[in-house]
Tab-separated table of C-alpha atoms in Angstrom:
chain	number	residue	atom	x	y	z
A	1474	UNK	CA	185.501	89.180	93.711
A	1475	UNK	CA	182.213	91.332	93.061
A	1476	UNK	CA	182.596	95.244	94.453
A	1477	UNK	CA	180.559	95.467	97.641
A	1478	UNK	CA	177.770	97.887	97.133
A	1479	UNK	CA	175.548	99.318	99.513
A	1480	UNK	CA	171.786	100.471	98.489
A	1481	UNK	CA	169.833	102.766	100.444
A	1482	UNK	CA	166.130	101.544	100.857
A	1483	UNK	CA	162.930	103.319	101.604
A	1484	UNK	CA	162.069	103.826	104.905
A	1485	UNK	CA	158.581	103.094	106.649
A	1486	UNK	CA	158.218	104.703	109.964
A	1487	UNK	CA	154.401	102.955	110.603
A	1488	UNK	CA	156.176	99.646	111.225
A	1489	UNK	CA	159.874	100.478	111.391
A	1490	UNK	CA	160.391	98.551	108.133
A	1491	UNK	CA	162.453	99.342	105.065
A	1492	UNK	CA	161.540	98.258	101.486
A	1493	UNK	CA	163.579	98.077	98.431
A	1494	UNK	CA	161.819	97.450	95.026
A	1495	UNK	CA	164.042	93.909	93.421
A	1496	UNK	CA	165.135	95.908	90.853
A	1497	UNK	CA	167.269	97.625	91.947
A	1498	UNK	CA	169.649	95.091	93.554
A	1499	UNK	CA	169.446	92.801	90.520
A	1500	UNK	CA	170.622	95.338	87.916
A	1501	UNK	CA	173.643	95.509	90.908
A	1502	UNK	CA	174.146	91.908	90.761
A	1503	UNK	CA	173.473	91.834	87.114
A	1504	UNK	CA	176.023	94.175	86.469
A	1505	UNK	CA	178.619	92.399	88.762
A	1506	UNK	CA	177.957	93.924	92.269
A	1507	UNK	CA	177.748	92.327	95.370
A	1508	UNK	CA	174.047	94.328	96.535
A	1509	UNK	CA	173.920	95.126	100.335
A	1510	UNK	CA	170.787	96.469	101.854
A	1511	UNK	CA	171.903	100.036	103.879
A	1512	UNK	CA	169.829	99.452	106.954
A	1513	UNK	CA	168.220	103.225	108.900
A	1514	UNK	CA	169.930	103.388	112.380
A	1515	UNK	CA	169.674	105.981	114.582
A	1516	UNK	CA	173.931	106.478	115.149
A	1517	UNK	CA	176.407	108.276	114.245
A	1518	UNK	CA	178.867	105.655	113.759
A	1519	UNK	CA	176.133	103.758	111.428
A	1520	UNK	CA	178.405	105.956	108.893
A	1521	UNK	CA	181.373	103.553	109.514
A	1522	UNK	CA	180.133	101.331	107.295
A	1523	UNK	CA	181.433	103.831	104.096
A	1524	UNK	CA	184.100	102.545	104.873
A	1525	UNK	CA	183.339	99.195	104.406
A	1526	UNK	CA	181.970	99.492	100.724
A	1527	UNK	CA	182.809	99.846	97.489
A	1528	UNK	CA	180.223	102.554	96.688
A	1529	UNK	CA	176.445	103.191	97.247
A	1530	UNK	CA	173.762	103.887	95.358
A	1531	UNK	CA	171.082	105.899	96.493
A	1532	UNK	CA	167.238	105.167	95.003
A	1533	UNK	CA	163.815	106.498	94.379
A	1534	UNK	CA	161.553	107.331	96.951
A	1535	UNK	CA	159.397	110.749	98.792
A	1536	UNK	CA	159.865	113.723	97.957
A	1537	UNK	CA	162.926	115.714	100.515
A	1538	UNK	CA	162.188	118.175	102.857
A	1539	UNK	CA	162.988	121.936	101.316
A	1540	UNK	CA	164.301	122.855	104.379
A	1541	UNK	CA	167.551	121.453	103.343
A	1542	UNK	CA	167.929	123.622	100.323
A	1543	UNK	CA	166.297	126.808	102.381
A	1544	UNK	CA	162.950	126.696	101.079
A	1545	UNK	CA	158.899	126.367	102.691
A	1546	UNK	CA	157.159	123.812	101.471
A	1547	UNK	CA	155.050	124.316	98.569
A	1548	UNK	CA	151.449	123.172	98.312
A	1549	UNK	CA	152.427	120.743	95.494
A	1550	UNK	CA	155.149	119.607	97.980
A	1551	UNK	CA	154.624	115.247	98.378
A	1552	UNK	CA	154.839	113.104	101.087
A	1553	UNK	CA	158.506	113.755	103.436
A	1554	UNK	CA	160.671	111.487	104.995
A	1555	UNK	CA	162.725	112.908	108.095
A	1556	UNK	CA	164.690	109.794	108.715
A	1557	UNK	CA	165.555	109.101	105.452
A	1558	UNK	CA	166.260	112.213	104.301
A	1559	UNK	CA	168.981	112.926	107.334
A	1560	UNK	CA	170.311	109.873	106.976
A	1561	UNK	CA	170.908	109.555	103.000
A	1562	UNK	CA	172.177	112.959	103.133
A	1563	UNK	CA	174.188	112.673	105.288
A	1564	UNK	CA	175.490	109.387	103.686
A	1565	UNK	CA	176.165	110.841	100.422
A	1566	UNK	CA	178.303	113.887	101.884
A	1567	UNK	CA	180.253	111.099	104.067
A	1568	UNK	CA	180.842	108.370	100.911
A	1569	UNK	CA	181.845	111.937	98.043
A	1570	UNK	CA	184.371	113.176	101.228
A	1571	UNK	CA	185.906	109.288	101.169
A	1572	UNK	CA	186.021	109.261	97.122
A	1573	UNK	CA	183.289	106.656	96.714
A	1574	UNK	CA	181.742	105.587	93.763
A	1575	UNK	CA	178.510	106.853	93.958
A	1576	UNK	CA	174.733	106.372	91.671
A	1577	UNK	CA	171.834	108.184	92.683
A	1578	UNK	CA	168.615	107.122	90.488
A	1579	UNK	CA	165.260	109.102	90.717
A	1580	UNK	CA	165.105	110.781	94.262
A	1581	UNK	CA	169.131	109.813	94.345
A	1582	UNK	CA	169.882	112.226	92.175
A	1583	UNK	CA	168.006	114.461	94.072
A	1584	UNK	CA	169.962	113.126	97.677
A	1585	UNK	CA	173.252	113.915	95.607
A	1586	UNK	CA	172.488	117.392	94.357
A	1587	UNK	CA	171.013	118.443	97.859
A	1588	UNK	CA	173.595	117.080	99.838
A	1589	UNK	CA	176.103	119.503	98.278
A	1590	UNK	CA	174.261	122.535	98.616
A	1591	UNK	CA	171.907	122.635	94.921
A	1592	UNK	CA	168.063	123.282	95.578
A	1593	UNK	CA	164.917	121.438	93.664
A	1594	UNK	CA	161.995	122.256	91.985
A	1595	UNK	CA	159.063	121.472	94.372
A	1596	UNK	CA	156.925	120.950	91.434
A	1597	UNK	CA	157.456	120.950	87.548
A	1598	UNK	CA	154.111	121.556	86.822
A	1599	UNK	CA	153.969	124.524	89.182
A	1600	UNK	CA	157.413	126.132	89.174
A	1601	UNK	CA	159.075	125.960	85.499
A	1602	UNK	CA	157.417	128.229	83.519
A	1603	UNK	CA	157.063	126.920	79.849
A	1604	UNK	CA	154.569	125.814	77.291
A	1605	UNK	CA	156.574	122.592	76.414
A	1606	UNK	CA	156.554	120.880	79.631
A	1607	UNK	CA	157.240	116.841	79.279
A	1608	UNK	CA	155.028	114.546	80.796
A	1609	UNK	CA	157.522	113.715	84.003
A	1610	UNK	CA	154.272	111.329	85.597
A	1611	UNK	CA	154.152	108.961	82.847
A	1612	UNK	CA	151.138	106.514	82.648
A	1613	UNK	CA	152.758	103.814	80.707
A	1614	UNK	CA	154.285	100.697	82.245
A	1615	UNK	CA	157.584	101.439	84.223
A	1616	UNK	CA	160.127	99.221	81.514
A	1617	UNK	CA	158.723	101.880	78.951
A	1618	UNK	CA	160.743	104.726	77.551
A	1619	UNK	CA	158.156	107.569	76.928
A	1620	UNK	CA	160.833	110.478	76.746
A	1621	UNK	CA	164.193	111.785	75.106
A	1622	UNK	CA	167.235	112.524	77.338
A	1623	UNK	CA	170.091	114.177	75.577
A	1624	UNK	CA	173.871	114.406	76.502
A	1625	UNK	CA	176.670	116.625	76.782
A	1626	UNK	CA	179.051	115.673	74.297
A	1627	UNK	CA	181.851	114.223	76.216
A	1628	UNK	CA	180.447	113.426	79.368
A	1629	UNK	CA	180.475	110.163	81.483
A	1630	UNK	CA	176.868	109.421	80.971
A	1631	UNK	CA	177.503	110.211	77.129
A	1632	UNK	CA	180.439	107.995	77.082
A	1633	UNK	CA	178.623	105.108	78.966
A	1634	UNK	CA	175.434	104.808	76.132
A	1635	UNK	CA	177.896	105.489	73.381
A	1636	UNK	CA	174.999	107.711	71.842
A	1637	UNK	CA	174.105	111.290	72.274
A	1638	UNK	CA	170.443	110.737	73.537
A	1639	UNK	CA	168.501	108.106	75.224
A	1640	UNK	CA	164.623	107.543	75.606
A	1641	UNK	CA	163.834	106.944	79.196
A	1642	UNK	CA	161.017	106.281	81.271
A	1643	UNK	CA	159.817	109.395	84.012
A	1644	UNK	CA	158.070	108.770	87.594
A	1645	UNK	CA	158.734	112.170	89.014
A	1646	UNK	CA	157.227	116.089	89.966
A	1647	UNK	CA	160.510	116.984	90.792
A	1648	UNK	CA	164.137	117.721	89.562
A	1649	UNK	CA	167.457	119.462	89.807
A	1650	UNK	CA	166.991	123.265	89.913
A	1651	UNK	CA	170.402	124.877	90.932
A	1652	UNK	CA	172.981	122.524	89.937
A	1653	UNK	CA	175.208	121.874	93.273
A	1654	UNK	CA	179.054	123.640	92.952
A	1655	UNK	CA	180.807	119.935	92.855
A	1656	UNK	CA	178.574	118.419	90.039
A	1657	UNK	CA	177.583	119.894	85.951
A	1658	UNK	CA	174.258	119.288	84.253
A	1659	UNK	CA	174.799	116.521	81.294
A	1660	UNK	CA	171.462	115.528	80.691
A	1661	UNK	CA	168.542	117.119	80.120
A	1662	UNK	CA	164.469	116.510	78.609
A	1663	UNK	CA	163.948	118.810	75.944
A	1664	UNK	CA	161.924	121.064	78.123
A	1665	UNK	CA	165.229	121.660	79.596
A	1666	UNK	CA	164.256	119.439	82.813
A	1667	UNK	CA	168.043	118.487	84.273
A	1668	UNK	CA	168.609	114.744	83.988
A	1669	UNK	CA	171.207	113.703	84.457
A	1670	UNK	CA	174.329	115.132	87.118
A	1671	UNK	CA	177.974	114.292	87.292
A	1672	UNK	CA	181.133	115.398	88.217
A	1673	UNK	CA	184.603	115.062	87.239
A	1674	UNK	CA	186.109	116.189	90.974
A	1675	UNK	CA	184.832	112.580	92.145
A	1676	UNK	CA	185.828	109.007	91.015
A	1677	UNK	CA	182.212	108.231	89.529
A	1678	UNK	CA	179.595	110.723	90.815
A	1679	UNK	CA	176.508	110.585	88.734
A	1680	UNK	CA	172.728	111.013	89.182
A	1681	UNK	CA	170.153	110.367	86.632
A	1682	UNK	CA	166.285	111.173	87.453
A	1683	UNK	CA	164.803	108.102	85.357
A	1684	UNK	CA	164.679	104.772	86.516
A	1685	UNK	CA	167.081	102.461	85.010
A	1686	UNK	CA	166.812	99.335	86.883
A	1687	UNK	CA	163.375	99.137	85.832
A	1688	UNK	CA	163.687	98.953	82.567
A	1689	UNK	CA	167.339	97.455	81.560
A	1690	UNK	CA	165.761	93.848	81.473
A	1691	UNK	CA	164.024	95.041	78.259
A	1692	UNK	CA	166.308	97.321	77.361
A	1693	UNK	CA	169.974	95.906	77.656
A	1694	UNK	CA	171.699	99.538	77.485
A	1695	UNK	CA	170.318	100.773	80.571
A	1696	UNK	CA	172.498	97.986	82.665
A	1697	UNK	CA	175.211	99.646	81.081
A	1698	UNK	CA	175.089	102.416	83.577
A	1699	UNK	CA	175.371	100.242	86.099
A	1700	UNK	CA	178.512	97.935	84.908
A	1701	UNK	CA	180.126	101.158	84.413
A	1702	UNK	CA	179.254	101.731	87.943
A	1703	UNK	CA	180.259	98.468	89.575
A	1704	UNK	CA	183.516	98.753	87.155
A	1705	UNK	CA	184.302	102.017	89.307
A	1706	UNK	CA	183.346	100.459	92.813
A	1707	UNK	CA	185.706	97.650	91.524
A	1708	UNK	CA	188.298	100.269	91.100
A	1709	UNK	CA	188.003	101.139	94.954
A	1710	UNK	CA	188.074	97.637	95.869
């Protein structure tokens, strides 16, 4: 039977809508998930549902409000999301207390890292201070890799590509800063941009801040991030 796994979807408070880009819930199914759509309700016991899963994963989207990791806004700051951003993190905290597997991609890795106390950078461009800077924005097509990730020798995310660096694709201005206390940096851009977080306290914690699911239909390793996911939630099943 295929691990129940919920996905958190961008929220749209003009029309009350959410949206999820398709690629994110057929790299689940792909890998051997059952995808479920995390709906935004307004309840407390909306959080139930943890219990119900096999483990979420949490996906791109706005930038989050710096109040939650004690910070103003800064001028390069994007557009917020309240509702999403109280809701996801408080999801995250709930499904890492209850041992779930959990994947954050993009602005998930960003969720995960926040919700356990780390802060961001508000803006690459403005806030890390070196003459080497990777393009983060790229301009290419989203399946394309246009930088070089490498890995902590021994890690999860090393041990799932079976290599010691991956070229990935980049959509972001922002990125881990202080690493949270339950998760290690294990991935990084060789401007020393954090890439990748994990943990070993956790079943399967781990955040990368490329986009995977839009680029493992060209390029078959990326889905193996998430079969080693869905192997985990399978574990919890």
């Amino acid at each position: 039977m295929r691990p129940l796994i919920g996905i958190t979807c961008d929220y749209c408070s003009d029309n009350n809508s959410i949206m999820l880009n398709s690629d994110y819930y057929l790299a689940v199914y792909k890998a051997g998930g059952q995808p479920l759509l995390i709906p935004y309700i307004d309840c407390d016991d909306e959080f139930s549902l943890v219990s119900l899963l096999d483990g979420i994963m949490f996906t791109g989207g706005d930038d989050i409000d710096p109040v939650y990791y004690g910070e103003v806004p800064h001028p390069k700051l994007g557009k917020i999301n309240p509702i999403r951003d109280e809701f996801e993190l408080k999801l995250c905290r709930l499904a890492l207390e209850e041992n779930k597997p959990v994947l954050g991609i993009c602005r998930g890795v960003q969720v995960m890292n926040v919700a356990l106390g780390g802060t961001l950078y508000q803006d690459l461009e403005e806030e890390l201070k070196t003459d080497t800077l990777v393009k983060h924005r790229q301009s290419a097509p989203a399946w394309y890799a246009t930088h070089l990730v490498r890995f902590e020798a021994g890690s999860r995310v090393n041990l799932i590509f079976g290599q010691g660096s991956i070229r990935v694709n980049s959509f972001h201005h922002q990125a881990v800063k202080e690493v949270a206390h339950a998760f290690r940096a294990t991935g990084w851009s060789s401007d020393g941009v954090i890439e990748v977080i994990e943990s070993d306290k956790y079943k399967f914690a781990l955040g990368v801040q490329w986009h995977p699911e839009r680029m493992f239909v060209r390029d078959r390793a990326m889905l193996l991030l998430f079969i080693s996911f869905v192997e985990a939630c399978k574990a919890c099943g």
